[in-house]
mmCIF file with all atom_site columns, C-alpha atoms in Angstrom:
data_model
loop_
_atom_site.group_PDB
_atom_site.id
_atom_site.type_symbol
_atom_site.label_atom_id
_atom_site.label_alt_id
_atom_site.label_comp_id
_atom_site.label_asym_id
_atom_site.label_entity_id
_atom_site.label_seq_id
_atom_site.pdbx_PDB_ins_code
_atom_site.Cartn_x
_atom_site.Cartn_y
_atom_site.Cartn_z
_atom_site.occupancy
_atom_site.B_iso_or_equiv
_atom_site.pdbx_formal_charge
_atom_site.auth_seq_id
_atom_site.auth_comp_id
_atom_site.auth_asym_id
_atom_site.auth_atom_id
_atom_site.pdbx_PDB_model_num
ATOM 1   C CA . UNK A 1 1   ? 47.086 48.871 49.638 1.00 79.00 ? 135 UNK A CA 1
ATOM 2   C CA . UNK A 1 2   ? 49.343 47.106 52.488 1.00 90.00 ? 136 UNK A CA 1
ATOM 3   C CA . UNK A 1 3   ? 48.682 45.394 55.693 1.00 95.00 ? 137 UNK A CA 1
ATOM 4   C CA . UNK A 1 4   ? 51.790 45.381 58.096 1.00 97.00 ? 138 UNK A CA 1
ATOM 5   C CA . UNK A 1 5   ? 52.207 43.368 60.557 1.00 97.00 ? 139 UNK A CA 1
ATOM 6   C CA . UNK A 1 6   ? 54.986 43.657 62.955 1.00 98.00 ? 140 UNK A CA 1
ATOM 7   C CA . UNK A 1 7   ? 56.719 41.745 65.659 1.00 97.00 ? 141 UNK A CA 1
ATOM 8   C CA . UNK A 1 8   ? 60.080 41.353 67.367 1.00 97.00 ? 142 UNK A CA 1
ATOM 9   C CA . UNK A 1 9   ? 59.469 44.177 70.123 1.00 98.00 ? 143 UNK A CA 1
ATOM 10  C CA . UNK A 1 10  ? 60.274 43.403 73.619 1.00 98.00 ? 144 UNK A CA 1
ATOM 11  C CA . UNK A 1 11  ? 62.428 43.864 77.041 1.00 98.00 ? 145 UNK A CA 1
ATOM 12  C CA . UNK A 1 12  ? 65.899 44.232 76.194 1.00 98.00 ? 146 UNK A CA 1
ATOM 13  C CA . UNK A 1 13  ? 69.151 45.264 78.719 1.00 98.00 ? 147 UNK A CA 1
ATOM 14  C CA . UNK A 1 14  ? 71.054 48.299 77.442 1.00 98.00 ? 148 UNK A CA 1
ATOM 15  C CA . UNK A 1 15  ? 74.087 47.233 75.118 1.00 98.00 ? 149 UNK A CA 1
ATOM 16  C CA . UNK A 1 16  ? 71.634 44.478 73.820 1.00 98.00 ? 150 UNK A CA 1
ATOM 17  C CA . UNK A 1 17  ? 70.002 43.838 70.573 1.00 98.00 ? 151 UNK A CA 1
ATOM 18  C CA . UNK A 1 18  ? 66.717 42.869 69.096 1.00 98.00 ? 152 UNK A CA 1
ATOM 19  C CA . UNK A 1 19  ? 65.209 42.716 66.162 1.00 98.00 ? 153 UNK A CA 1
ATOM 20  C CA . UNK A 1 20  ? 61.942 43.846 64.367 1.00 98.00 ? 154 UNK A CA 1
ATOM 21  C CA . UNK A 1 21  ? 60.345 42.358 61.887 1.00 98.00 ? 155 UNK A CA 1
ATOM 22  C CA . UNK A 1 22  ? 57.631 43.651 59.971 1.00 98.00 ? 156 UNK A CA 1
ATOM 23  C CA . UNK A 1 23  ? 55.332 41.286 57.357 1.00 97.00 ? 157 UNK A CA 1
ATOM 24  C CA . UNK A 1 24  ? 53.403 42.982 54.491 1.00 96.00 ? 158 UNK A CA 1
ATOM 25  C CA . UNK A 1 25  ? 50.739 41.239 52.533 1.00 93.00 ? 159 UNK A CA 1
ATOM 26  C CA . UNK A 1 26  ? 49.720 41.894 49.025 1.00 79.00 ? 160 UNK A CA 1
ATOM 27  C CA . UNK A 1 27  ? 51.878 41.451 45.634 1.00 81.00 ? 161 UNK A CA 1
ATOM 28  C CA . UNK A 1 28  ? 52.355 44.935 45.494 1.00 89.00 ? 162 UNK A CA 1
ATOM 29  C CA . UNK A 1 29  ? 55.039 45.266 48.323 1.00 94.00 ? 163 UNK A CA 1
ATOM 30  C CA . UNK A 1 30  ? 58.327 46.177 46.338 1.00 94.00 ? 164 UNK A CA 1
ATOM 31  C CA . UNK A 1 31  ? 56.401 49.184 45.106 1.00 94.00 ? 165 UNK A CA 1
ATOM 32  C CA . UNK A 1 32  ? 57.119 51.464 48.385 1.00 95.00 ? 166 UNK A CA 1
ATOM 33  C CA . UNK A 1 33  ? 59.542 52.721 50.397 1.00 96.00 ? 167 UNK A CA 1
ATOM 34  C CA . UNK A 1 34  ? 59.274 51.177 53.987 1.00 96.00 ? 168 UNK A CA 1
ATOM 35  C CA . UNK A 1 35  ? 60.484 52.997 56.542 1.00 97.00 ? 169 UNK A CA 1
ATOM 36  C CA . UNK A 1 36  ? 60.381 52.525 61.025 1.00 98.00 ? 170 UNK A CA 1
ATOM 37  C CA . UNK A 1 37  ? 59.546 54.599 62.954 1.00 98.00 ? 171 UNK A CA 1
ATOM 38  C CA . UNK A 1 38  ? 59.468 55.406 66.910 1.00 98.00 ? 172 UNK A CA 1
ATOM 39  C CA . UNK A 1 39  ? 57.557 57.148 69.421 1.00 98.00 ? 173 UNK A CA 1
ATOM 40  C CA . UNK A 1 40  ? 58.922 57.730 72.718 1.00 97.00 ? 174 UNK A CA 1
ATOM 41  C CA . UNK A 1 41  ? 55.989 58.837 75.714 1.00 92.00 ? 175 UNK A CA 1
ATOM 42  C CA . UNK A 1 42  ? 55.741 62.481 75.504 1.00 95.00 ? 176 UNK A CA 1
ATOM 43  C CA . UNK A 1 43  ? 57.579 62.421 72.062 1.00 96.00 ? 177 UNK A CA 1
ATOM 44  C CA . UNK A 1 44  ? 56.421 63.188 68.934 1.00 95.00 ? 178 UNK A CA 1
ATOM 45  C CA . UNK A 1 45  ? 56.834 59.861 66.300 1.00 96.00 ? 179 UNK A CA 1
ATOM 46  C CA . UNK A 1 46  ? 59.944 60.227 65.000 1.00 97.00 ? 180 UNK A CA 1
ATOM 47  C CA . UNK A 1 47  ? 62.192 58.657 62.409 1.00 97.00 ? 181 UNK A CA 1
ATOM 48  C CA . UNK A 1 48  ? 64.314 56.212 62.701 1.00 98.00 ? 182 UNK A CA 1
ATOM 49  C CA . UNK A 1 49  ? 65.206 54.299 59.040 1.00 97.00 ? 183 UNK A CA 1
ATOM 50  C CA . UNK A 1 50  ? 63.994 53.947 55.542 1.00 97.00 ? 184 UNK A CA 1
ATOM 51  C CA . UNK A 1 51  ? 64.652 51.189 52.544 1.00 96.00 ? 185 UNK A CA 1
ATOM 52  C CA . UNK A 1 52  ? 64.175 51.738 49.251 1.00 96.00 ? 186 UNK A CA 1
ATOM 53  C CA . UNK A 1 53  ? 61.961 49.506 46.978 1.00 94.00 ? 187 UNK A CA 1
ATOM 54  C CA . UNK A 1 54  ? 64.761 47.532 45.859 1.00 94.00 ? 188 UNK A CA 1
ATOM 55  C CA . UNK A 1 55  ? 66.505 47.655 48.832 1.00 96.00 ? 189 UNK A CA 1
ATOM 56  C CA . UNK A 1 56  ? 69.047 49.379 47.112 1.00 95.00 ? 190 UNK A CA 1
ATOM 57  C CA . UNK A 1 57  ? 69.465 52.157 49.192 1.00 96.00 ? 191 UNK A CA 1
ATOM 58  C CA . UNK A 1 58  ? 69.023 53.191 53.567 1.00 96.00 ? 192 UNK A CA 1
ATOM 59  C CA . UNK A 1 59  ? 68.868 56.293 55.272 1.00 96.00 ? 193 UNK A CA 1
ATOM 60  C CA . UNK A 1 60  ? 69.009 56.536 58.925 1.00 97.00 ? 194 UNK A CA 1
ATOM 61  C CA . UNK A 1 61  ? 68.373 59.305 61.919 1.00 97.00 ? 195 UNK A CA 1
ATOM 62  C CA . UNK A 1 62  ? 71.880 60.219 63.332 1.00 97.00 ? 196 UNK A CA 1
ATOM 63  C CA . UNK A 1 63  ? 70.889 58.894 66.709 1.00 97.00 ? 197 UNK A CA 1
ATOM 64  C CA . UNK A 1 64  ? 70.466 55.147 65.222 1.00 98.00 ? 198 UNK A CA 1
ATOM 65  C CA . UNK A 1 65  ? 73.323 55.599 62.279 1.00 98.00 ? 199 UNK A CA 1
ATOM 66  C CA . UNK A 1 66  ? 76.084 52.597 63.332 1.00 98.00 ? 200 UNK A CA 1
ATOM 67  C CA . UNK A 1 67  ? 73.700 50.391 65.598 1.00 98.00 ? 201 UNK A CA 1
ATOM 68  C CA . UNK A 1 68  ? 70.635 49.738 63.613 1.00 98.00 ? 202 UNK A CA 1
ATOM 69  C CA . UNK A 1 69  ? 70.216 48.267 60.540 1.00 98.00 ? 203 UNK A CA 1
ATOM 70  C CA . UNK A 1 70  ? 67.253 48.331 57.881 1.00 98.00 ? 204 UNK A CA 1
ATOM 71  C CA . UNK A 1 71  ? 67.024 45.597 55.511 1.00 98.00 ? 205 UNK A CA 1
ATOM 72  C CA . UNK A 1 72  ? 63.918 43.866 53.027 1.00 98.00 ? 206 UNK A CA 1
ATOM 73  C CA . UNK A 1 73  ? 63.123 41.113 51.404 1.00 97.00 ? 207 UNK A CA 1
ATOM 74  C CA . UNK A 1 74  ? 60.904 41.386 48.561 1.00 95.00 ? 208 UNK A CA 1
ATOM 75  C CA . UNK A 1 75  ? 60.763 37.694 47.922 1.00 95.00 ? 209 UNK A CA 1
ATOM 76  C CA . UNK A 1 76  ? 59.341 37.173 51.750 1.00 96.00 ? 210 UNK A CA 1
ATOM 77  C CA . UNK A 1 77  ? 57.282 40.985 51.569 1.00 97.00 ? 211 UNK A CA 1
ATOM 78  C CA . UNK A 1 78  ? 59.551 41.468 54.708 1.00 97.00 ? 212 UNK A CA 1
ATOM 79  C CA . UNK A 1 79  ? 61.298 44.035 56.171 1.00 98.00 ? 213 UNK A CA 1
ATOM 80  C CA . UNK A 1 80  ? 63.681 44.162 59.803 1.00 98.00 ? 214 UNK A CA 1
ATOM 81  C CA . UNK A 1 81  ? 65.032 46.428 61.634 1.00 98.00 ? 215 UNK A CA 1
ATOM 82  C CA . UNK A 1 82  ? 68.514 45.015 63.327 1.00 98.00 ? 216 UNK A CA 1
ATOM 83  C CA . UNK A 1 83  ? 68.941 47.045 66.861 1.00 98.00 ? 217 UNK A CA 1
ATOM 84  C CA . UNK A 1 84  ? 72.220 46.602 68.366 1.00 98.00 ? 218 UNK A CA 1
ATOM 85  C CA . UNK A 1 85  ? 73.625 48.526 71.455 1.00 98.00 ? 219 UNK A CA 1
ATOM 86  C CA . UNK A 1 86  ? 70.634 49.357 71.901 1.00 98.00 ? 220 UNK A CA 1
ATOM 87  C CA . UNK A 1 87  ? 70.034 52.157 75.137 1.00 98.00 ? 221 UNK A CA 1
ATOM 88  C CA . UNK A 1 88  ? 67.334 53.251 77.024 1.00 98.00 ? 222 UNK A CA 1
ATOM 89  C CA . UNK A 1 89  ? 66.848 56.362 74.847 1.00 97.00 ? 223 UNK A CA 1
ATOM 90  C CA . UNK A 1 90  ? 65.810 53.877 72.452 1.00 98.00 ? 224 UNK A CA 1
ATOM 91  C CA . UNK A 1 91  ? 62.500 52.444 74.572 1.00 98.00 ? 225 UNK A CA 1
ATOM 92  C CA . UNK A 1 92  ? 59.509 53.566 72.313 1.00 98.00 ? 226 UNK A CA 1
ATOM 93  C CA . UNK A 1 93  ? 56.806 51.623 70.081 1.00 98.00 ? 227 UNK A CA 1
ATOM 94  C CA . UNK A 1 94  ? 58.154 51.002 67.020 1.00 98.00 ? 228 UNK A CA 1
ATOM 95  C CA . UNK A 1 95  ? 56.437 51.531 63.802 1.00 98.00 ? 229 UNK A CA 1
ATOM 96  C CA . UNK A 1 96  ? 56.424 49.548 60.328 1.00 98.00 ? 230 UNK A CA 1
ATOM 97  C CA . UNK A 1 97  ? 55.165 51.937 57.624 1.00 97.00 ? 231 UNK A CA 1
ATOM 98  C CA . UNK A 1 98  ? 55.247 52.463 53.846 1.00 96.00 ? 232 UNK A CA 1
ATOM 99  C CA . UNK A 1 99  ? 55.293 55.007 51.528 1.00 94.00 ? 233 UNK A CA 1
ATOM 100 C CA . UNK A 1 100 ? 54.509 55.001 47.680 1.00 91.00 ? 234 UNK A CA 1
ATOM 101 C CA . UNK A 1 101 ? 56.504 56.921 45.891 1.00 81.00 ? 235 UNK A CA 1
ATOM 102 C CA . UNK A 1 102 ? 59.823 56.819 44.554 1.00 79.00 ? 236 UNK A CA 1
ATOM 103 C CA . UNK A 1 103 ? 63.077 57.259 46.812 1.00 79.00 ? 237 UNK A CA 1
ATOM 104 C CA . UNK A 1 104 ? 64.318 59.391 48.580 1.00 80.00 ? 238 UNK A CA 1
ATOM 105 C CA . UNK A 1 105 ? 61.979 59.299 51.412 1.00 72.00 ? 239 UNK A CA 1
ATOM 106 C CA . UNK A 1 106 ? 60.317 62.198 53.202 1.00 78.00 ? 240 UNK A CA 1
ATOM 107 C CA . UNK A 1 107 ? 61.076 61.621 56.925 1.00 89.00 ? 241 UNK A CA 1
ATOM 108 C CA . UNK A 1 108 ? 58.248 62.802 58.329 1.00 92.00 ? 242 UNK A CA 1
ATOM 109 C CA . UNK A 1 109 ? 55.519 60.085 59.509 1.00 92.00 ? 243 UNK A CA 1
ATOM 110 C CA . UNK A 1 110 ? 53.061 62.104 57.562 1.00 92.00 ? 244 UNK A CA 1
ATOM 111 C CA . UNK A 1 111 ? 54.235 61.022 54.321 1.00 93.00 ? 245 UNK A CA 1
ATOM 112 C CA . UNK A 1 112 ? 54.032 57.601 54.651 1.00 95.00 ? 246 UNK A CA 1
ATOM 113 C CA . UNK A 1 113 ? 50.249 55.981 53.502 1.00 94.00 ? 247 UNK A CA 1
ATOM 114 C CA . UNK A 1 114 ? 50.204 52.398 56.051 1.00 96.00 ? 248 UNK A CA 1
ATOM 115 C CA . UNK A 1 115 ? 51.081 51.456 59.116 1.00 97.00 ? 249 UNK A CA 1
ATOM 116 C CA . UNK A 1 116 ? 51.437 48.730 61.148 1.00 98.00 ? 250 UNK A CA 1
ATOM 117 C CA . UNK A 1 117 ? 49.894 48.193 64.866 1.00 97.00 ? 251 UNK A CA 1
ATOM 118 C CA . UNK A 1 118 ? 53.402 48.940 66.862 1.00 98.00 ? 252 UNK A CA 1
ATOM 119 C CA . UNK A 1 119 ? 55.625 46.888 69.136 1.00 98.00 ? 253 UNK A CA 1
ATOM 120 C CA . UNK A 1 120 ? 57.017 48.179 72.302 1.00 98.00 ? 254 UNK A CA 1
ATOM 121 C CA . UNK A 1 121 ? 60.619 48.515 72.530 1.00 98.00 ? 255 UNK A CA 1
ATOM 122 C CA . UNK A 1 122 ? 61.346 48.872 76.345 1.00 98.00 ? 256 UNK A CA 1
ATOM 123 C CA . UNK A 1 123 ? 65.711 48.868 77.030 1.00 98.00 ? 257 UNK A CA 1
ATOM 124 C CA . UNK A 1 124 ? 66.735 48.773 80.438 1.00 98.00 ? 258 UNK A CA 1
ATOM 125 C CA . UNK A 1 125 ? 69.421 50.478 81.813 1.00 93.00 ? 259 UNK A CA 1
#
């Protein structure tokens, strides 16, 4: 049982960066995987990175691998997403979610059990 809350999304230029933050509550939050995810208009939701419970270990789509980085901190129930060079491909909401379970994640969105609200990621070009 996890409420995420996330923030961070806005206007960025292409070659930019931004970052998302998302905030869990509970005591339980170093029990899941937390992954982001993206959906693009038209597009289904789609993956984009995943932590594991420890923070151990990341896995990232190939179209984010190099610019974005996933990170947590258990201490804080946190967990950011660092976008750099970002491009327009990238404009979507962007997702918070976590999974129970153990690592490695499933990367399809239906695996993972919460979600947070979204926050638009719009990158001009």
């Amino acid at each position: 049982q996890v409420q995420l809350v996330e923030s961070g999304g806005g206007l960025v230029q292409a070659g930019g960066s931004l970052r998302l933050a998302c905030a869990a509550s509970g005591r339980t939050f170093s029990s899941y995987v937390m992954g982001w995810f993206r959906q693009a208009p038209g597009k289904e939701r789609e993956f984009v990175a995943a932590i594991s419970r420890s923070g151990g270990s990341t896995a990232y789509a190939d179209s984010v691998k190099g610019r974005f980085t996933i990170s947590r901190d258990n201490r804080k129930n946190m967990v950011d997403l660092q976008m750099n060079n970002m491009a327009p491909e990238d404009t979507a909401v962007y997702y918070c979610a976590a999974k129970g379970g153990r690592w490695p994640p499933v990367r399809s969105h239906y695996a993972y059990d919460y979600w947070g609200q979204g926050t638009q990621v719009t990158v001009s070009s």
